[in-house]
mmCIF file of N, CA, C and O in Angstrom:
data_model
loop_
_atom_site.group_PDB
_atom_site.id
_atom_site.type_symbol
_atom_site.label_atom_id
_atom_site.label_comp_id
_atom_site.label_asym_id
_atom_site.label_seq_id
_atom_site.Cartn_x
_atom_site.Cartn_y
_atom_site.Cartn_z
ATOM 1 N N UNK A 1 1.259 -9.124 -10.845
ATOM 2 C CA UNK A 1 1.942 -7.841 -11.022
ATOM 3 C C UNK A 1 0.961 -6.688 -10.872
ATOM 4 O O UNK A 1 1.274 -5.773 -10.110
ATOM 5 N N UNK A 2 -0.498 -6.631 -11.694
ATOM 6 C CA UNK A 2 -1.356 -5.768 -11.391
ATOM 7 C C UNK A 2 -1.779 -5.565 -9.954
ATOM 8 O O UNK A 2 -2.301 -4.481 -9.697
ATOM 9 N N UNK A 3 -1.617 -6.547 -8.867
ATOM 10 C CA UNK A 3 -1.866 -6.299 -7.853
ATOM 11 C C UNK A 3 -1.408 -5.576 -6.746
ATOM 12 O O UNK A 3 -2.021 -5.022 -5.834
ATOM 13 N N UNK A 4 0.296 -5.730 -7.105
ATOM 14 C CA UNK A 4 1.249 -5.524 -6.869
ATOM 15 C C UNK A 4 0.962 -3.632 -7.051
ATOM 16 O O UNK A 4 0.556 -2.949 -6.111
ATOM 17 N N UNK A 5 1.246 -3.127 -8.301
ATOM 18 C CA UNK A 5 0.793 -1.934 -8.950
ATOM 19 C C UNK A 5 -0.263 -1.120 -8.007
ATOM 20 O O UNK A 5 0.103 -0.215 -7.257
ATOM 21 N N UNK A 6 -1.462 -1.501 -8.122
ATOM 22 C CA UNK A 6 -2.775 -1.043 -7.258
ATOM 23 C C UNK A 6 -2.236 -1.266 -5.895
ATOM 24 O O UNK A 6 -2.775 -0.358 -5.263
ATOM 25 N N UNK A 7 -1.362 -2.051 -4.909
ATOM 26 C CA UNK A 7 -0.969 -1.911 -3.862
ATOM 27 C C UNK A 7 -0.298 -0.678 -3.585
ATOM 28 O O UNK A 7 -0.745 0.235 -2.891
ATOM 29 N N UNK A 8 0.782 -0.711 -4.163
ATOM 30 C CA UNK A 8 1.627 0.775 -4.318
ATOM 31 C C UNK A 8 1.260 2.065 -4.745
ATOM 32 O O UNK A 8 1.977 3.058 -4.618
ATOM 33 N N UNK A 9 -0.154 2.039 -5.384
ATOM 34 C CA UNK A 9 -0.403 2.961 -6.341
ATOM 35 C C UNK A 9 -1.431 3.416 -4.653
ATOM 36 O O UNK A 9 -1.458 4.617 -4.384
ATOM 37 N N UNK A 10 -2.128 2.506 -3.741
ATOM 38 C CA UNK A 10 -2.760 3.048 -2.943
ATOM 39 C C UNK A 10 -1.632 3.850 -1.637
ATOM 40 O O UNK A 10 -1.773 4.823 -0.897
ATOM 41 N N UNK A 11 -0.615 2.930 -1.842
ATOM 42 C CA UNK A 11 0.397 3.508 -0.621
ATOM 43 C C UNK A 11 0.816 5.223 -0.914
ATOM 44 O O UNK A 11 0.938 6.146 -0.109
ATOM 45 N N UNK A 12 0.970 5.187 -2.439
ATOM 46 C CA UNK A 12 1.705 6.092 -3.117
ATOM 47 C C UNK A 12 0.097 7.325 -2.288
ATOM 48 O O UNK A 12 0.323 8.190 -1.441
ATOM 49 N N UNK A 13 -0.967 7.094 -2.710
ATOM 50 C CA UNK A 13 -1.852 7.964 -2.230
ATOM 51 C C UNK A 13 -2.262 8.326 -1.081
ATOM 52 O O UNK A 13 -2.977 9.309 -0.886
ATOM 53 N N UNK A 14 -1.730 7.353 0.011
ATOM 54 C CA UNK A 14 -2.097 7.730 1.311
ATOM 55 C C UNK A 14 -0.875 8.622 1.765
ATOM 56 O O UNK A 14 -1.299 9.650 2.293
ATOM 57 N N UNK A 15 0.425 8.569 1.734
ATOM 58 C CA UNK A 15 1.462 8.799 1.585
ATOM 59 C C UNK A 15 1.181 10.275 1.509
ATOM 60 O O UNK A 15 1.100 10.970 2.521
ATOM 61 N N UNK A 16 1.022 10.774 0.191
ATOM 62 C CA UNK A 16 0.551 12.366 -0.006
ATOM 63 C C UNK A 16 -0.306 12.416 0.668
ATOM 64 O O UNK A 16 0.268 12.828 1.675
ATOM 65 N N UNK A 17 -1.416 12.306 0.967
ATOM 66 C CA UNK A 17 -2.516 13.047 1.780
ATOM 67 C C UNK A 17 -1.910 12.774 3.023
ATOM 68 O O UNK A 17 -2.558 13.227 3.967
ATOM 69 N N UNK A 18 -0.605 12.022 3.405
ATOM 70 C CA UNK A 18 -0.280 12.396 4.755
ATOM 71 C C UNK A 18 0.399 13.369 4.797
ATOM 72 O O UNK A 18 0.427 14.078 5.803
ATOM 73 N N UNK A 19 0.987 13.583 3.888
ATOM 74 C CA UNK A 19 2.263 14.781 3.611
ATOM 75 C C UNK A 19 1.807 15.892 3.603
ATOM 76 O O UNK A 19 2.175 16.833 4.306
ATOM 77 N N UNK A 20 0.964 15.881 2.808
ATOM 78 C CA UNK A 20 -0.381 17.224 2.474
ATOM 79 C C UNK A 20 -1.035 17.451 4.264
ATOM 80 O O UNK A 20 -1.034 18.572 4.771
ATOM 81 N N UNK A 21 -1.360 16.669 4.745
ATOM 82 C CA UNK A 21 -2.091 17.037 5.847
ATOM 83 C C UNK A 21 -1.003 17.450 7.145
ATOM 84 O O UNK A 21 -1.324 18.121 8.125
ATOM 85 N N UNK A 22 -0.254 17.128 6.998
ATOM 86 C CA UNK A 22 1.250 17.281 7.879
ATOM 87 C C UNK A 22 1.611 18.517 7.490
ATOM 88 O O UNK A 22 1.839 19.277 8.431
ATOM 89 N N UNK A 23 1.751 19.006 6.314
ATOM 90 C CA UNK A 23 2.309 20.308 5.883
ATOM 91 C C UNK A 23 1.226 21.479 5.869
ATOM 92 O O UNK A 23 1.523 22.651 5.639
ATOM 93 N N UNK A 24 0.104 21.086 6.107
ATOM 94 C CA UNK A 24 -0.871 21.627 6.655
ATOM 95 C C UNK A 24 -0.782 22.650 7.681
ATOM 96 O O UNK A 24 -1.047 23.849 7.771
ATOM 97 N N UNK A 25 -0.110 21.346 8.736
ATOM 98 C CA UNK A 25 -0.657 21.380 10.290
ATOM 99 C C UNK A 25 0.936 22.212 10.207
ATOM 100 O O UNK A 25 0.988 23.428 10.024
ATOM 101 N N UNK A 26 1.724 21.670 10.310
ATOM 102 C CA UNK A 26 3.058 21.729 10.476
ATOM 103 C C UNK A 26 4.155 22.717 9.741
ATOM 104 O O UNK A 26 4.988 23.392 10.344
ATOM 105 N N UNK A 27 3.998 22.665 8.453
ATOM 106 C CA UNK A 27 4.782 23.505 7.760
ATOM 107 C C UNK A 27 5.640 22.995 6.997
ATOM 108 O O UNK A 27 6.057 21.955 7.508
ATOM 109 N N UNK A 28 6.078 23.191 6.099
ATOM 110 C CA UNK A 28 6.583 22.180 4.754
ATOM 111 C C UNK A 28 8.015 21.822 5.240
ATOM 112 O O UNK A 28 8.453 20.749 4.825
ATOM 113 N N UNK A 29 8.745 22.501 5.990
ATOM 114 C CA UNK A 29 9.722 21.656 6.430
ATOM 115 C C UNK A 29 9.883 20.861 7.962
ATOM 116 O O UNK A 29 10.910 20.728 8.627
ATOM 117 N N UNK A 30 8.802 20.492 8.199
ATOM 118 C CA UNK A 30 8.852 19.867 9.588
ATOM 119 C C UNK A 30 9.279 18.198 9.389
ATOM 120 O O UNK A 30 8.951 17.692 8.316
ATOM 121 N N UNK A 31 9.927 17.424 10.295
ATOM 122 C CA UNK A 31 10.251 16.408 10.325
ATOM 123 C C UNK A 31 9.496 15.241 9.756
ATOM 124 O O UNK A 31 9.866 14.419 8.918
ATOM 125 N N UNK A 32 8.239 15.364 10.462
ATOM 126 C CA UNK A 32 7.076 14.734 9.845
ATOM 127 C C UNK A 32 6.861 14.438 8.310
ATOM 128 O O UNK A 32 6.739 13.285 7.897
ATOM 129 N N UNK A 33 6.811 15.817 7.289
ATOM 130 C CA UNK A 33 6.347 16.178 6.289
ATOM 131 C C UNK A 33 7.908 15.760 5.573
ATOM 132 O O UNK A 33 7.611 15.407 4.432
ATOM 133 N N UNK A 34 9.068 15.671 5.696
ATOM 134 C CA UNK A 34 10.436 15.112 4.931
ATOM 135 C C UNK A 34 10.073 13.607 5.482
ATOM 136 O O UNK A 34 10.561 12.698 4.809
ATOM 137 N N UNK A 35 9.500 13.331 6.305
ATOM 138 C CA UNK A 35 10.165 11.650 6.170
ATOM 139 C C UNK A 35 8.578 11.641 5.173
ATOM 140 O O UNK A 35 8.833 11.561 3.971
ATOM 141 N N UNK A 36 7.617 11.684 5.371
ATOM 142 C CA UNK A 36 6.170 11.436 4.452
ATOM 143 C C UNK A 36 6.751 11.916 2.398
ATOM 144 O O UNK A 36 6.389 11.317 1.385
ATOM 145 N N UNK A 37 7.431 12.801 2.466
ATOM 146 C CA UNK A 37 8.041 12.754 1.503
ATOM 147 C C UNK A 37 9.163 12.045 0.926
ATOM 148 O O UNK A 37 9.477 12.292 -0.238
ATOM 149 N N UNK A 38 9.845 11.133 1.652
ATOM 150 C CA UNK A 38 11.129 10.678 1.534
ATOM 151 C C UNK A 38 10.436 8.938 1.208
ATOM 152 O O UNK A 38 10.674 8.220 0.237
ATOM 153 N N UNK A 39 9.621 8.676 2.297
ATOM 154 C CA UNK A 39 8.905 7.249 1.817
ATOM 155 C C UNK A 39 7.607 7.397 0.401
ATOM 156 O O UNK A 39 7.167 6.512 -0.332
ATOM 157 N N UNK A 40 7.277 8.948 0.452
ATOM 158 C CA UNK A 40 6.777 9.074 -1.124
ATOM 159 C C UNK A 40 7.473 8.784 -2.400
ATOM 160 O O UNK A 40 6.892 8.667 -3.479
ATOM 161 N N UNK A 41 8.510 8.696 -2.249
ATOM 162 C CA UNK A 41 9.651 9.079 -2.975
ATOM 163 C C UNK A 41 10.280 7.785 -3.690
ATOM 164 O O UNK A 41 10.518 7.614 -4.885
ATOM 165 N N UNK A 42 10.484 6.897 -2.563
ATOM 166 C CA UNK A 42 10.941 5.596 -2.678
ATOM 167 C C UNK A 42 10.164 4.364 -3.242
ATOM 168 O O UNK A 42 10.697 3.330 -3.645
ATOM 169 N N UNK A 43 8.353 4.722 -3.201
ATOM 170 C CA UNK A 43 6.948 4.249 -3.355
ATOM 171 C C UNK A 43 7.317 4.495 -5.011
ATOM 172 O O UNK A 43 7.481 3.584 -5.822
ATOM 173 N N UNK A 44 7.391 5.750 -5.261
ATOM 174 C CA UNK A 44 6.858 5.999 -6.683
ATOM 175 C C UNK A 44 8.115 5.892 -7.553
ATOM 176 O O UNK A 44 8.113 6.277 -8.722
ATOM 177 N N UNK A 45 9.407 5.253 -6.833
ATOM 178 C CA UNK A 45 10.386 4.884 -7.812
ATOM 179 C C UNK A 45 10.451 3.585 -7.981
ATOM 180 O O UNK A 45 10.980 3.084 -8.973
ATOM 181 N N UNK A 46 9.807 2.765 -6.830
ATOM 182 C CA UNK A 46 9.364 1.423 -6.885
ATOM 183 C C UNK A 46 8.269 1.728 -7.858
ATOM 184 O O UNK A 46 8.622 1.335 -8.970
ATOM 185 N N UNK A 47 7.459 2.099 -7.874
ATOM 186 C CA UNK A 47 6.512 1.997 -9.221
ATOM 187 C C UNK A 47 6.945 2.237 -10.465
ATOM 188 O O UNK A 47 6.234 1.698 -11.313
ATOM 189 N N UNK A 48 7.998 2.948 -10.956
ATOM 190 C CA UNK A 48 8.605 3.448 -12.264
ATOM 191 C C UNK A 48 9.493 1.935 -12.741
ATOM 192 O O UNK A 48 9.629 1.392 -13.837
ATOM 193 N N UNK A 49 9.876 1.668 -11.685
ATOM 194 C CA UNK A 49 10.891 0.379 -11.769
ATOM 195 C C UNK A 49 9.717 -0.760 -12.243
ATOM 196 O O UNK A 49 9.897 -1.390 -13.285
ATOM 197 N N UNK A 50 8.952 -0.902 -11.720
ATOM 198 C CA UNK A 50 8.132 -2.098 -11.967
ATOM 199 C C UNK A 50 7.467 -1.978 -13.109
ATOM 200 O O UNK A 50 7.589 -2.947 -13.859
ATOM 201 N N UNK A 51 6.442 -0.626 -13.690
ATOM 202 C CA UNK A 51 5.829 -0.367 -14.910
ATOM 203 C C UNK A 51 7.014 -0.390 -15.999
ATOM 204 O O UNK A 51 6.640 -0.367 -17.172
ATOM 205 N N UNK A 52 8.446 -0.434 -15.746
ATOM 206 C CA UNK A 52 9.697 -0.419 -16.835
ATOM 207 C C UNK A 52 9.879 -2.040 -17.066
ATOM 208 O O UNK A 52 10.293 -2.571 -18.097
ATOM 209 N N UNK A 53 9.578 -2.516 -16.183
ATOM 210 C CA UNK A 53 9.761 -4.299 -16.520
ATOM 211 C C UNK A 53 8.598 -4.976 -16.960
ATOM 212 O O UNK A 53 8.522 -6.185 -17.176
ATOM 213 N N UNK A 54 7.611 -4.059 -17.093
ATOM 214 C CA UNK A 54 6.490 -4.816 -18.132
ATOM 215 C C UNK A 54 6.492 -4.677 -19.388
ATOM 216 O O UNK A 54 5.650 -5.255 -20.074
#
């Protein structure tokens, strides 16, 4: 399960610094920067779900 955790917990971080670097370049509502937020999104509710079943 801890592995599991630190897997997601790294996705969860690359995820933002893509979003962050996309909204950068791009502008906070560009296509790019909603889907990098939308799979952020889904990462860190998979993590809430999993730290609730321990």
């Amino acid at each position: 399960m801890n592995r599991r955790l630190v897997s997601i917990c790294k996705r969860i971080e690359k995820l933002r610094s893509k979003m962050h670097d996309n909204a950068l370049i791009f502008g906070v509502s560009h296509p790019k920067v909603l889907k990098a937020s939308q799979l952020l999104d889904m990462q860190i509710c998979l993590y809430m779900k999993l730290c609730k079943s321990m």
